[in-house]
Every structure is written in C-alpha cells, then in structure tokens.
Amino acid sequence: MNRSCAMGRAVVIGAVLVAAPLRAQVPAVPEDGARPISLAEAVQLAQRNAPGVVQARGLERNASASHRAVIGSYMPTLTMNASTGRTLGVQFFQGQLIPITGNPWNYNNGFNTQLELFDGGRRLSELRRARASSDVADASTIQARFDAALQAKQQFYAVLAAHESEAAAKAQLEQAEQQLKASTARVAAGVATKSDSLRSAIQVGNAQLAVLTAQNDLRVANAALTRFVGSTTTVTASLTDTVEVLPTIPTETELEALVNRGPGVLVAEASYEAAKAGRRAQRSQYLPTLSMSYLYTFTQGSRTFDGGNLFLVGAQNPNRKNMTFNFSYPLFNGFQREQQTVQADVALRNAEAQLRDARLSARQTLTQQMRALQNAQARVAVQLAAIAAAEEDLRVQQQRYALGASTLLDLLTSQTQLNQARQALIQARLDGRIARAQLSALIGREL
C-alpha cells in the first residue's frame, strides 16, 4: 500500500514536471490596445481612405473637367495682349546720326478671338464621348467603393474569426487542464497508468500552443484591418457584430435582375459607349472645317528727329481690325486618318467584347457566390449540431473515464472531435459572411 502511494506521488510529481515546462514556453500575449469598431464604421473608413477610392474620385474629377472643356469648345476663344516700350538714343537717317526726341514711350494692346463654325460633327462626338467618360468615372467610383467595402468586410470577418478561434483555443485549454487534473488524481489513486497523466500534459501543451497561435493570428488580423480602413491607431472588430446565423437574402432569381446593373457591368457599358463616340469623332476628320478669327490692335507712340524732319510711328493709324475666315479640307495626310480610324474601330470591338464578358462574368459570379453562401449556411447548421453532439459525447466519456469504463484515448478522441467541430463552425461562418459580402459588391447594394 505504501509502495502504491509512493508510486502515485512520483507520477504526480512527474506529471507536474512535464506540464511546467510547457506552461513556461507560452508567454502571455500583451494587449495591443486595439480600438473596437463596428462593421459599418470599418466600411465607412475604407470607402474614405482606400487608395482605389481616392484614385477613382480623381478620375471622376478629370472626367468632369474634360466634359467642361468639350462644352467650352463651342464658345469663342478670347486672347488679350498688351505691351509697352521705351526708345532712347540716336537714329541713323540720311547718312547722319540724328538724336531721337519727343515721347520715348510707345504702347500696343489688343485682343484676338477665334470661333470654329463647322467641324464635321467632331465636337458633338467628343461631347458624347466626354459624357460617356463621365459615366465611366461615376461607375468606377461606385465600383471602387464597393471593392473597398468588400475588402474591409473580408478583413473584418477575418478578425471575428480570429476572436472566435481564440475563444475556442481557450476552451480547449480549459478542457485539457481539467483533464490533466483528473488524470493526475486517477494516477495518484492507482487506478490509471503514468501514460494517462503524460498524455494529458501533452494535450495541455498543444492547447497552450493553440491559444498562442490564435492570439498571434488576431494581432496580425488587427494590423491588416487597421491598414485597410486607413486608421492611424490599431483597431479591431467589435464582437457585438458577431452573428450566429446568416440573415435571409433574396433568391438567385431575384438577384439576376440586379446583376446586370451592378458596378462592373455599368463600367463596361459606359466604356462601350465611350468607344462608340470615339469612333464617330475619328470619322469626322474626313469632313472639312470652317473657323473665324477677329483681331483688333491699338498702337500709340511718336518719334521726332532734329533738323526739322518729323518721323511718326503708330500715330497715323493707331487702330487695326482684321476678320479672317479659314476653310480647311485635308485631302491626304499619309494615311494617318486611316490608321486612327482602325485604332478606334479596334477599341470599339474590344469594349464590346469586354461588355459581353462582364455580363457573363457577373452571372457566373452570382451562381458561384450563391452556391457558396448556401453551402456555408448548411455547414453552419451541421457544425452546430456536430458541436452539440461532440459536447454530449465528451461529457459521457468523461463520466465513463472517471468510472474506469473507458480509456483516456477514447476521451482524447472526443475532445479532438469537439475541437475540430468548433474550427469547422468558425470557417463555415467566415465563408458565409464573405460570400454575402461578395454578392453585395456584385450587385452594388447591401444585402
């Protein structure tokens, strides 16, 4: 009896020595002071700070300026000029150097205006292309905003998954520590072998490593979320936005009507219209042009010479008016017009192919993401049931092990199945959330 108790104490001491180094190898991860933000705030920050959105806004401003410039081409141009000069010294006149007297200053000012009267429809085509380019910029901005929202949501959901993985790892560690205590007590009582306590200690070490990995993943996910939203301080996902069950969404048939008006399709349609306007503008080069210009100048100044001779500059006719009409009809320019026409036609064919592919791609993506969402919803339901069954199985195995009716291997198998079911549930939730976010970006509205 004394020998059995001594052996039990030795086993207990051995189990503690095995477990102690494992605990020492897992340092506590300090809190990084991340500020929790909601999903709506993350999306708002991403849509304001994302480089893609900023670039899209810049393209929108450029398109608006180009549209104003085309409208301005229908208006006459106006140029004003003014100059003044001073002349001193002598003038060589009739073989003699005569000093210049009188007012040494002279003035010259005027303005010039030009107006293109006929351009073969070029400006009208350019105006249509400018409007189509503005539509492209507007659609691109919308698409950039939804792309930024999609990236923010994906990273936000990744942070939620990291939080859930950390909670699951801590639950795994708690179960492993309880199992280590139970195994140690059974070894001390002489009803279990030393290998039970050693296996339990190994399970504790694995659980501690799982907690450390989950905490590191959370830190990395927080850093990625901080970058995506453009925050100067570290942020993390608010746990209040965690949803257990995905909300109801429209059916695939209902979403098909929205897919063809999604941001990607709208960008392709606007690009196609811009290419058509560009080809019409290019064909206008085969037509003549007619322009008008008007010039008005005023010059004032005079010079006198000694010897009784008077020499005037700009004093007899100070005003000058000139109106000119210019008719131009290029007959041949080395096939440059033909080359540009071919390029415009090729651009139109490419835009047409891209539009067709954008529509087909939108339908394909809709089918894929709807199936992914439905699959994720089914997996969530299955894994919830699997977790409930695994928890019940673990409870029974713990009781059977305490009574000596089952081995430690059976108990560890139940714990492993429960841990796997928890991780599968986390992944199913993440996949479902991402699929829903991708559907929102596809149709250009929140589901």
Short mmCIF file of C-alpha atoms in Angstrom, two decimals:
data_model
loop_
_atom_site.label_atom_id
_atom_site.label_comp_id
_atom_site.label_asym_id
_atom_site.label_seq_id
_atom_site.Cartn_x
_atom_site.Cartn_y
_atom_site.Cartn_z
CA MET A 1 0.00 0.00 0.00
CA ASN A 2 2.78 2.41 0.91
CA ARG A 3 4.59 1.45 -2.29
CA SER A 4 1.49 2.23 -4.33
CA CYS A 5 1.08 5.64 -2.69
CA ALA A 6 4.74 6.45 -3.24
CA MET A 7 4.42 5.48 -6.88
CA GLY A 8 1.33 7.66 -7.18
CA ARG A 9 3.16 10.65 -5.71
CA ALA A 10 6.05 10.08 -8.10
CA VAL A 11 3.67 10.01 -11.03
CA VAL A 12 2.01 13.22 -9.84
CA ILE A 13 5.39 14.90 -9.50
CA GLY A 14 6.36 13.65 -12.96
CA ALA A 15 3.16 14.99 -14.49
CA VAL A 16 3.75 18.37 -12.87
CA LEU A 17 7.32 18.46 -14.15
CA VAL A 18 6.08 17.62 -17.64
CA ALA A 19 3.38 20.28 -17.54
CA ALA A 20 5.53 23.03 -16.01
CA PRO A 21 7.94 23.46 -18.92
CA LEU A 22 5.01 23.59 -21.32
CA ARG A 23 3.47 26.43 -19.36
CA ALA A 24 6.76 28.29 -19.30
CA GLN A 25 7.04 28.09 -23.10
CA VAL A 26 3.79 30.01 -23.67
CA PRO A 27 4.31 33.67 -22.70
CA ALA A 28 1.31 35.85 -22.17
CA VAL A 29 0.48 37.97 -25.22
CA PRO A 30 0.14 41.62 -24.14
CA GLU A 31 -2.90 43.57 -25.15
CA ASP A 32 -2.22 45.83 -28.13
CA GLY A 33 -4.83 48.41 -27.14
CA ALA A 34 -6.83 47.95 -30.32
CA ARG A 35 -9.97 50.07 -30.53
CA PRO A 36 -13.12 48.05 -31.36
CA ILE A 37 -15.03 49.35 -34.37
CA SER A 38 -18.29 48.23 -35.92
CA LEU A 39 -18.64 46.81 -39.41
CA ALA A 40 -20.38 49.99 -40.61
CA GLU A 41 -17.51 52.14 -39.32
CA ALA A 42 -14.93 49.88 -40.97
CA VAL A 43 -16.72 50.14 -44.31
CA GLN A 44 -17.06 53.91 -43.98
CA LEU A 45 -13.37 54.38 -43.21
CA ALA A 46 -12.31 52.09 -46.06
CA GLN A 47 -14.51 53.91 -48.57
CA ARG A 48 -12.98 57.20 -47.50
CA ASN A 49 -9.30 56.23 -47.21
CA ALA A 50 -8.76 53.35 -49.64
CA PRO A 51 -6.26 54.31 -52.40
CA GLY A 52 -8.52 52.81 -55.06
CA VAL A 53 -11.42 55.04 -54.00
CA VAL A 54 -9.20 58.13 -53.90
CA GLN A 55 -7.94 57.38 -57.42
CA ALA A 56 -11.49 56.81 -58.66
CA ARG A 57 -12.55 60.18 -57.28
CA GLY A 58 -9.61 61.78 -59.08
CA LEU A 59 -10.66 60.16 -62.35
CA GLU A 60 -14.16 61.45 -61.77
CA ARG A 61 -12.87 65.00 -61.36
CA ASN A 62 -10.75 64.68 -64.50
CA ALA A 63 -13.74 63.41 -66.48
CA SER A 64 -15.84 66.32 -65.26
CA ALA A 65 -13.14 68.80 -66.29
CA SER A 66 -12.87 67.15 -69.72
CA HIS A 67 -16.63 67.44 -70.17
CA ARG A 68 -16.49 71.16 -69.39
CA ALA A 69 -13.62 71.58 -71.84
CA VAL A 70 -15.65 69.99 -74.65
CA ILE A 71 -18.56 72.29 -73.89
CA GLY A 72 -16.15 75.22 -73.95
CA SER A 73 -15.03 74.28 -77.48
CA TYR A 74 -18.41 75.59 -78.72
CA MET A 75 -17.55 79.03 -77.35
CA PRO A 76 -15.15 81.51 -78.94
CA THR A 77 -11.68 81.86 -77.52
CA LEU A 78 -10.52 85.29 -76.40
CA THR A 79 -6.92 86.42 -76.04
CA MET A 80 -5.82 89.84 -74.82
CA ASN A 81 -2.34 91.26 -75.22
CA ALA A 82 -0.63 94.46 -74.14
CA SER A 83 2.93 95.73 -74.42
CA THR A 84 4.90 98.89 -73.88
CA GLY A 85 8.42 100.02 -74.74
CA ARG A 86 10.82 102.92 -74.39
CA THR A 87 13.29 104.02 -77.03
CA LEU A 88 16.26 106.33 -76.36
CA GLY A 89 19.40 107.17 -78.28
CA VAL A 90 20.10 108.17 -81.90
CA GLN A 91 18.79 107.12 -85.29
CA PHE A 92 20.85 106.81 -88.49
CA PHE A 93 18.94 108.99 -91.00
CA GLN A 94 20.18 110.23 -94.44
CA GLY A 95 23.78 109.45 -93.65
CA GLN A 96 23.72 111.22 -90.28
CA LEU A 97 23.13 110.17 -86.68
CA ILE A 98 20.08 112.11 -85.56
CA PRO A 99 19.11 112.07 -81.89
CA ILE A 100 15.57 110.82 -81.14
CA THR A 101 13.38 113.37 -79.39
CA GLY A 102 9.78 113.51 -78.31
CA ASN A 103 7.87 110.87 -76.32
CA PRO A 104 10.17 107.86 -75.87
CA TRP A 105 7.30 105.52 -74.85
CA ASN A 106 5.06 103.53 -77.18
CA TYR A 107 2.06 101.36 -76.35
CA ASN A 108 0.48 98.40 -78.08
CA ASN A 109 -2.63 96.47 -76.94
CA GLY A 110 -5.46 94.48 -78.46
CA PHE A 111 -7.38 91.23 -78.39
CA ASN A 112 -7.94 88.25 -80.66
CA THR A 113 -10.97 85.96 -80.77
CA GLN A 114 -11.47 82.72 -82.68
CA LEU A 115 -14.52 80.53 -83.23
CA GLU A 116 -14.82 77.23 -85.04
CA LEU A 117 -18.01 77.37 -87.09
CA PHE A 118 -18.09 73.86 -88.56
CA ASP A 119 -16.02 70.80 -87.63
CA GLY A 120 -17.83 67.94 -89.35
CA GLY A 121 -19.53 66.80 -86.14
CA ARG A 122 -16.27 66.25 -84.26
CA ARG A 123 -17.18 68.33 -81.21
CA LEU A 124 -20.58 66.68 -80.96
CA SER A 125 -18.95 63.26 -80.95
CA GLU A 126 -16.38 64.48 -78.43
CA LEU A 127 -19.20 65.73 -76.23
CA ARG A 128 -20.86 62.32 -76.35
CA ARG A 129 -17.58 60.63 -75.54
CA ALA A 130 -16.99 63.04 -72.65
CA ARG A 131 -20.40 62.23 -71.24
CA ALA A 132 -19.71 58.52 -71.60
CA SER A 133 -16.33 59.01 -69.92
CA SER A 134 -18.07 60.77 -67.04
CA ASP A 135 -20.42 57.79 -66.75
CA VAL A 136 -17.38 55.50 -66.72
CA ALA A 137 -15.80 57.55 -63.94
CA ASP A 138 -19.02 57.58 -61.92
CA ALA A 139 -19.46 53.81 -62.28
CA SER A 140 -15.78 53.26 -61.48
CA THR A 141 -16.16 55.28 -58.30
CA ILE A 142 -19.14 53.17 -57.26
CA GLN A 143 -17.24 50.00 -58.06
CA ALA A 144 -14.19 51.22 -56.13
CA ARG A 145 -16.37 51.98 -53.12
CA PHE A 146 -17.89 48.51 -53.14
CA ASP A 147 -14.48 46.93 -53.69
CA ALA A 148 -13.17 48.83 -50.67
CA ALA A 149 -16.21 47.76 -48.68
CA LEU A 150 -15.65 44.14 -49.73
CA GLN A 151 -12.02 44.21 -48.62
CA ALA A 152 -12.94 45.85 -45.33
CA LYS A 153 -15.67 43.28 -44.70
CA GLN A 154 -13.38 40.38 -45.54
CA GLN A 155 -10.75 41.58 -43.12
CA PHE A 156 -13.36 42.47 -40.50
CA TYR A 157 -14.76 38.96 -40.70
CA ALA A 158 -11.23 37.56 -40.53
CA VAL A 159 -10.76 39.42 -37.24
CA LEU A 160 -14.05 37.99 -35.97
CA ALA A 161 -12.87 34.52 -36.94
CA ALA A 162 -9.60 35.15 -35.10
CA HIS A 163 -11.54 36.17 -31.99
CA GLU A 164 -13.66 33.03 -32.26
CA SER A 165 -10.56 30.88 -32.76
CA GLU A 166 -9.02 32.40 -29.66
CA ALA A 167 -12.15 31.64 -27.64
CA ALA A 168 -12.19 28.07 -28.97
CA ALA A 169 -8.50 27.62 -28.13
CA LYS A 170 -9.08 28.87 -24.58
CA ALA A 171 -11.98 26.44 -24.19
CA GLN A 172 -9.70 23.69 -25.47
CA LEU A 173 -7.03 24.70 -22.93
CA GLU A 174 -9.57 24.71 -20.10
CA GLN A 175 -10.73 21.21 -21.01
CA ALA A 176 -7.15 19.97 -21.26
CA GLU A 177 -6.27 21.40 -17.83
CA GLN A 178 -9.32 19.77 -16.27
CA GLN A 179 -8.39 16.50 -17.92
CA LEU A 180 -4.84 16.81 -16.58
CA LYS A 181 -6.19 17.25 -13.05
CA ALA A 182 -8.47 14.26 -13.43
CA SER A 183 -5.70 12.07 -14.86
CA THR A 184 -3.30 13.13 -12.12
CA ALA A 185 -5.87 12.28 -9.46
CA ARG A 186 -6.53 8.86 -11.00
CA VAL A 187 -2.82 8.13 -11.18
CA ALA A 188 -2.48 9.15 -7.54
CA ALA A 189 -5.34 6.83 -6.67
CA GLY A 190 -3.60 3.99 -8.50
CA VAL A 191 -6.45 3.41 -10.97
CA ALA A 192 -4.62 4.80 -14.03
CA THR A 193 -1.19 4.48 -15.52
CA LYS A 194 1.51 7.11 -15.79
CA SER A 195 0.92 7.41 -19.54
CA ASP A 196 -2.52 8.93 -18.84
CA SER A 197 -1.02 11.88 -17.00
CA LEU A 198 1.69 12.29 -19.61
CA ARG A 199 -0.82 12.28 -22.46
CA SER A 200 -2.95 14.81 -20.60
CA ALA A 201 0.11 17.02 -20.11
CA ILE A 202 0.80 16.84 -23.84
CA GLN A 203 -2.79 17.86 -24.53
CA VAL A 204 -2.32 20.88 -22.25
CA GLY A 205 0.80 21.85 -24.16
CA ASN A 206 -0.98 21.54 -27.51
CA ALA A 207 -3.86 23.65 -26.20
CA GLN A 208 -1.44 26.31 -24.98
CA LEU A 209 0.18 26.43 -28.40
CA ALA A 210 -3.28 26.71 -29.98
CA VAL A 211 -4.04 29.73 -27.75
CA LEU A 212 -0.72 31.34 -28.66
CA THR A 213 -1.33 30.77 -32.38
CA ALA A 214 -4.84 32.21 -32.14
CA GLN A 215 -3.57 35.29 -30.32
CA ASN A 216 -0.87 35.87 -32.91
CA ASP A 217 -3.40 35.45 -35.72
CA LEU A 218 -5.61 38.00 -34.02
CA ARG A 219 -2.79 40.52 -33.80
CA VAL A 220 -1.96 40.05 -37.47
CA ALA A 221 -5.64 40.34 -38.47
CA ASN A 222 -5.98 43.55 -36.45
CA ALA A 223 -2.96 45.02 -38.21
CA ALA A 224 -4.42 44.13 -41.61
CA LEU A 225 -7.80 45.65 -40.70
CA THR A 226 -6.08 48.81 -39.49
CA ARG A 227 -4.33 49.14 -42.83
CA PHE A 228 -7.46 48.51 -44.91
CA VAL A 229 -9.51 51.16 -43.10
CA GLY A 230 -6.63 53.65 -43.11
CA SER A 231 -6.61 54.19 -39.35
CA THR A 232 -3.61 55.73 -37.58
CA THR A 233 -4.36 53.70 -34.43
CA THR A 234 -4.81 49.95 -34.16
CA VAL A 235 -8.43 48.82 -34.49
CA THR A 236 -10.20 45.51 -34.10
CA ALA A 237 -13.62 44.12 -34.90
CA SER A 238 -16.34 44.74 -32.36
CA LEU A 239 -17.66 41.44 -31.01
CA THR A 240 -21.18 42.84 -30.97
CA ASP A 241 -21.25 42.42 -34.77
CA THR A 242 -20.80 38.64 -34.47
CA VAL A 243 -23.83 36.84 -35.94
CA GLU A 244 -24.68 33.22 -35.25
CA VAL A 245 -26.96 32.72 -38.24
CA LEU A 246 -26.68 34.48 -41.59
CA PRO A 247 -29.68 36.70 -42.39
CA THR A 248 -32.14 35.86 -45.11
CA ILE A 249 -31.13 37.06 -48.58
CA PRO A 250 -33.04 37.26 -51.87
CA THR A 251 -33.15 34.23 -54.12
CA GLU A 252 -30.88 33.77 -57.12
CA THR A 253 -33.77 34.58 -59.47
CA GLU A 254 -34.38 37.89 -57.70
CA LEU A 255 -30.69 38.80 -57.81
CA GLU A 256 -30.35 38.08 -61.54
CA ALA A 257 -32.28 41.28 -62.31
CA LEU A 258 -29.79 43.28 -60.21
CA VAL A 259 -26.63 41.72 -61.61
CA ASN A 260 -26.91 43.44 -64.99
CA ARG A 261 -26.98 46.82 -63.20
CA GLY A 262 -24.02 46.06 -60.98
CA PRO A 263 -20.94 48.33 -60.87
CA GLY A 264 -18.80 46.07 -63.04
CA VAL A 265 -21.40 45.85 -65.80
CA LEU A 266 -22.09 49.59 -65.66
CA VAL A 267 -18.40 50.36 -66.11
CA ALA A 268 -18.24 48.07 -69.15
CA GLU A 269 -21.38 49.63 -70.65
CA ALA A 270 -20.06 53.17 -70.19
CA SER A 271 -16.71 52.18 -71.70
CA TYR A 272 -18.54 50.75 -74.72
CA GLU A 273 -20.48 53.99 -75.22
CA ALA A 274 -17.26 55.99 -74.94
CA ALA A 275 -15.63 53.79 -77.58
CA LYS A 276 -18.57 54.33 -79.95
CA ALA A 277 -18.37 58.09 -79.50
CA GLY A 278 -14.63 57.94 -80.10
CA ARG A 279 -15.10 56.16 -83.40
CA ARG A 280 -17.66 58.74 -84.54
CA ALA A 281 -15.28 61.54 -83.59
CA GLN A 282 -12.50 59.91 -85.56
CA ARG A 283 -14.62 59.68 -88.71
CA SER A 284 -15.31 63.42 -88.56
CA GLN A 285 -11.71 64.04 -89.66
CA TYR A 286 -12.79 63.22 -93.22
CA LEU A 287 -15.01 66.35 -93.28
CA PRO A 288 -13.88 69.96 -93.81
CA THR A 289 -13.67 72.56 -91.06
CA LEU A 290 -14.52 76.27 -91.05
CA SER A 291 -13.29 78.74 -88.47
CA MET A 292 -13.40 82.51 -87.96
CA SER A 293 -10.96 84.85 -86.21
CA TYR A 294 -11.10 88.57 -85.38
CA LEU A 295 -8.09 90.69 -84.47
CA TYR A 296 -8.12 94.21 -83.02
CA THR A 297 -4.98 96.15 -82.06
CA PHE A 298 -4.29 99.70 -80.93
CA THR A 299 -0.86 101.31 -81.16
CA GLN A 300 0.18 104.71 -79.83
CA GLY A 301 3.57 106.43 -79.93
CA SER A 302 5.66 109.03 -81.91
CA ARG A 303 9.28 109.95 -82.57
CA THR A 304 10.80 113.21 -83.87
CA PHE A 305 14.23 113.98 -85.21
CA ASP A 306 16.28 117.15 -85.18
CA GLY A 307 16.71 119.07 -88.46
CA GLY A 308 13.03 119.85 -88.92
CA ASN A 309 12.14 116.39 -90.16
CA LEU A 310 9.25 114.59 -88.36
CA PHE A 311 9.04 110.76 -88.23
CA LEU A 312 5.84 109.23 -86.77
CA VAL A 313 5.40 105.65 -85.57
CA GLY A 314 1.91 104.33 -84.94
CA ALA A 315 0.32 107.75 -84.88
CA GLN A 316 -1.37 107.97 -88.28
CA ASN A 317 -3.36 104.69 -87.99
CA PRO A 318 -3.37 103.56 -84.35
CA ASN A 319 -6.35 101.17 -84.73
CA ARG A 320 -6.18 97.91 -86.67
CA LYS A 321 -9.07 95.48 -87.25
CA ASN A 322 -8.87 92.21 -89.09
CA MET A 323 -11.51 89.46 -89.58
CA THR A 324 -10.48 86.15 -91.18
CA PHE A 325 -12.38 83.04 -92.28
CA ASN A 326 -10.39 79.84 -92.64
CA PHE A 327 -11.66 76.84 -94.61
CA SER A 328 -9.66 73.62 -94.31
CA TYR A 329 -10.22 70.30 -96.05
CA PRO A 330 -7.32 67.85 -95.66
CA LEU A 331 -7.18 65.63 -98.73
CA PHE A 332 -4.30 63.36 -97.80
CA ASN A 333 -2.15 63.12 -94.66
CA GLY A 334 -0.11 59.98 -95.21
CA PHE A 335 -2.84 57.52 -94.11
CA GLN A 336 -2.80 58.85 -90.54
CA ARG A 337 -6.57 59.23 -90.50
CA GLU A 338 -6.97 55.67 -91.74
CA GLN A 339 -4.68 54.39 -89.01
CA GLN A 340 -6.56 56.27 -86.30
CA THR A 341 -9.87 55.03 -87.70
CA VAL A 342 -8.68 51.43 -87.48
CA GLN A 343 -7.49 52.00 -83.92
CA ALA A 344 -10.87 53.48 -82.94
CA ASP A 345 -12.68 50.54 -84.52
CA VAL A 346 -10.46 48.04 -82.69
CA ALA A 347 -11.08 49.86 -79.40
CA LEU A 348 -14.81 49.60 -80.04
CA ARG A 349 -14.60 45.85 -80.71
CA ASN A 350 -12.58 45.36 -77.55
CA ALA A 351 -15.09 47.33 -75.49
CA GLU A 352 -17.93 45.27 -76.95
CA ALA A 353 -16.16 42.03 -76.03
CA GLN A 354 -15.43 43.31 -72.53
CA LEU A 355 -19.07 44.27 -72.04
CA ARG A 356 -20.25 40.83 -73.10
CA ASP A 357 -17.69 39.17 -70.82
CA ALA A 358 -18.63 41.46 -67.90
CA ARG A 359 -22.26 40.39 -68.12
CA LEU A 360 -21.38 36.71 -68.36
CA SER A 361 -18.83 37.03 -65.56
CA ALA A 362 -21.41 38.69 -63.32
CA ARG A 363 -23.80 35.79 -63.85
CA GLN A 364 -21.06 33.27 -63.20
CA THR A 365 -20.00 35.03 -60.01
CA LEU A 366 -23.62 35.20 -58.88
CA THR A 367 -24.01 31.44 -59.28
CA GLN A 368 -20.73 30.72 -57.50
CA GLN A 369 -21.36 33.00 -54.54
CA MET A 370 -24.98 31.89 -54.13
CA ARG A 371 -23.83 28.27 -54.00
CA ALA A 372 -21.02 29.20 -51.61
CA LEU A 373 -23.47 31.04 -49.35
CA GLN A 374 -25.99 28.22 -49.37
CA ASN A 375 -23.22 25.71 -48.69
CA ALA A 376 -21.93 27.83 -45.80
CA GLN A 377 -25.40 28.10 -44.29
CA ALA A 378 -25.79 24.32 -44.46
CA ARG A 379 -22.34 23.82 -42.94
CA VAL A 380 -23.16 26.18 -40.09
CA ALA A 381 -26.28 24.19 -39.26
CA VAL A 382 -24.40 20.89 -39.49
CA GLN A 383 -21.49 22.07 -37.35
CA LEU A 384 -23.80 23.47 -34.67
CA ALA A 385 -25.38 20.03 -34.41
CA ALA A 386 -21.94 18.42 -34.50
CA ILE A 387 -20.74 20.61 -31.62
CA ALA A 388 -23.78 19.73 -29.55
CA ALA A 389 -23.21 16.02 -30.22
CA ALA A 390 -19.47 16.29 -29.52
CA GLU A 391 -20.07 18.09 -26.22
CA GLU A 392 -22.53 15.40 -25.15
CA ASP A 393 -20.12 12.66 -26.22
CA LEU A 394 -17.30 14.32 -24.30
CA ARG A 395 -19.45 14.58 -21.18
CA VAL A 396 -20.29 10.87 -21.37
CA GLN A 397 -16.67 9.90 -22.00
CA GLN A 398 -15.54 11.97 -19.00
CA GLN A 399 -18.01 10.15 -16.78
CA ARG A 400 -17.02 6.77 -18.20
CA TYR A 401 -13.34 7.56 -17.71
CA ALA A 402 -13.98 8.65 -14.13
CA LEU A 403 -15.68 5.29 -13.51
CA GLY A 404 -12.94 3.39 -15.32
CA ALA A 405 -15.30 2.20 -18.07
CA SER A 406 -13.27 3.79 -20.91
CA THR A 407 -9.68 4.63 -21.67
CA LEU A 408 -8.03 8.00 -21.88
CA LEU A 409 -7.64 7.51 -25.61
CA ASP A 410 -11.43 7.47 -26.01
CA LEU A 411 -11.69 10.69 -24.02
CA LEU A 412 -8.96 12.42 -26.05
CA THR A 413 -10.68 11.34 -29.27
CA SER A 414 -13.90 13.02 -28.13
CA GLN A 415 -12.01 16.18 -27.25
CA THR A 416 -10.34 16.23 -30.67
CA GLN A 417 -13.69 15.84 -32.42
CA LEU A 418 -15.13 18.73 -30.41
CA ASN A 419 -12.17 20.98 -31.28
CA GLN A 420 -12.46 20.10 -34.96
CA ALA A 421 -16.20 20.84 -34.95
CA ARG A 422 -15.55 24.26 -33.39
CA GLN A 423 -12.95 25.16 -36.01
CA ALA A 424 -15.22 23.93 -38.81
CA LEU A 425 -18.03 26.14 -37.48
CA ILE A 426 -15.72 29.16 -37.42
CA GLN A 427 -14.65 28.52 -41.02
CA ALA A 428 -18.24 28.00 -42.18
CA ARG A 429 -19.30 31.30 -40.63
CA LEU A 430 -16.35 33.09 -42.25
CA ASP A 431 -17.11 31.60 -45.68
CA GLY A 432 -20.78 32.58 -45.41
CA ARG A 433 -20.03 36.14 -44.40
CA ILE A 434 -17.50 36.61 -47.20
CA ALA A 435 -19.90 35.13 -49.78
CA ARG A 436 -22.61 37.56 -48.71
CA ALA A 437 -20.15 40.49 -48.91
CA GLN A 438 -19.12 39.44 -52.41
CA LEU A 439 -22.76 39.31 -53.51
CA SER A 440 -23.25 42.84 -52.18
CA ALA A 441 -20.25 44.07 -54.17
CA LEU A 442 -21.51 42.25 -57.27
CA ILE A 443 -24.97 43.85 -57.37
CA GLY A 444 -23.87 47.21 -55.97
CA ARG A 445 -26.10 47.29 -52.91
CA GLU A 446 -26.15 45.89 -49.40
CA LEU A 447 -28.00 42.64 -48.82
#
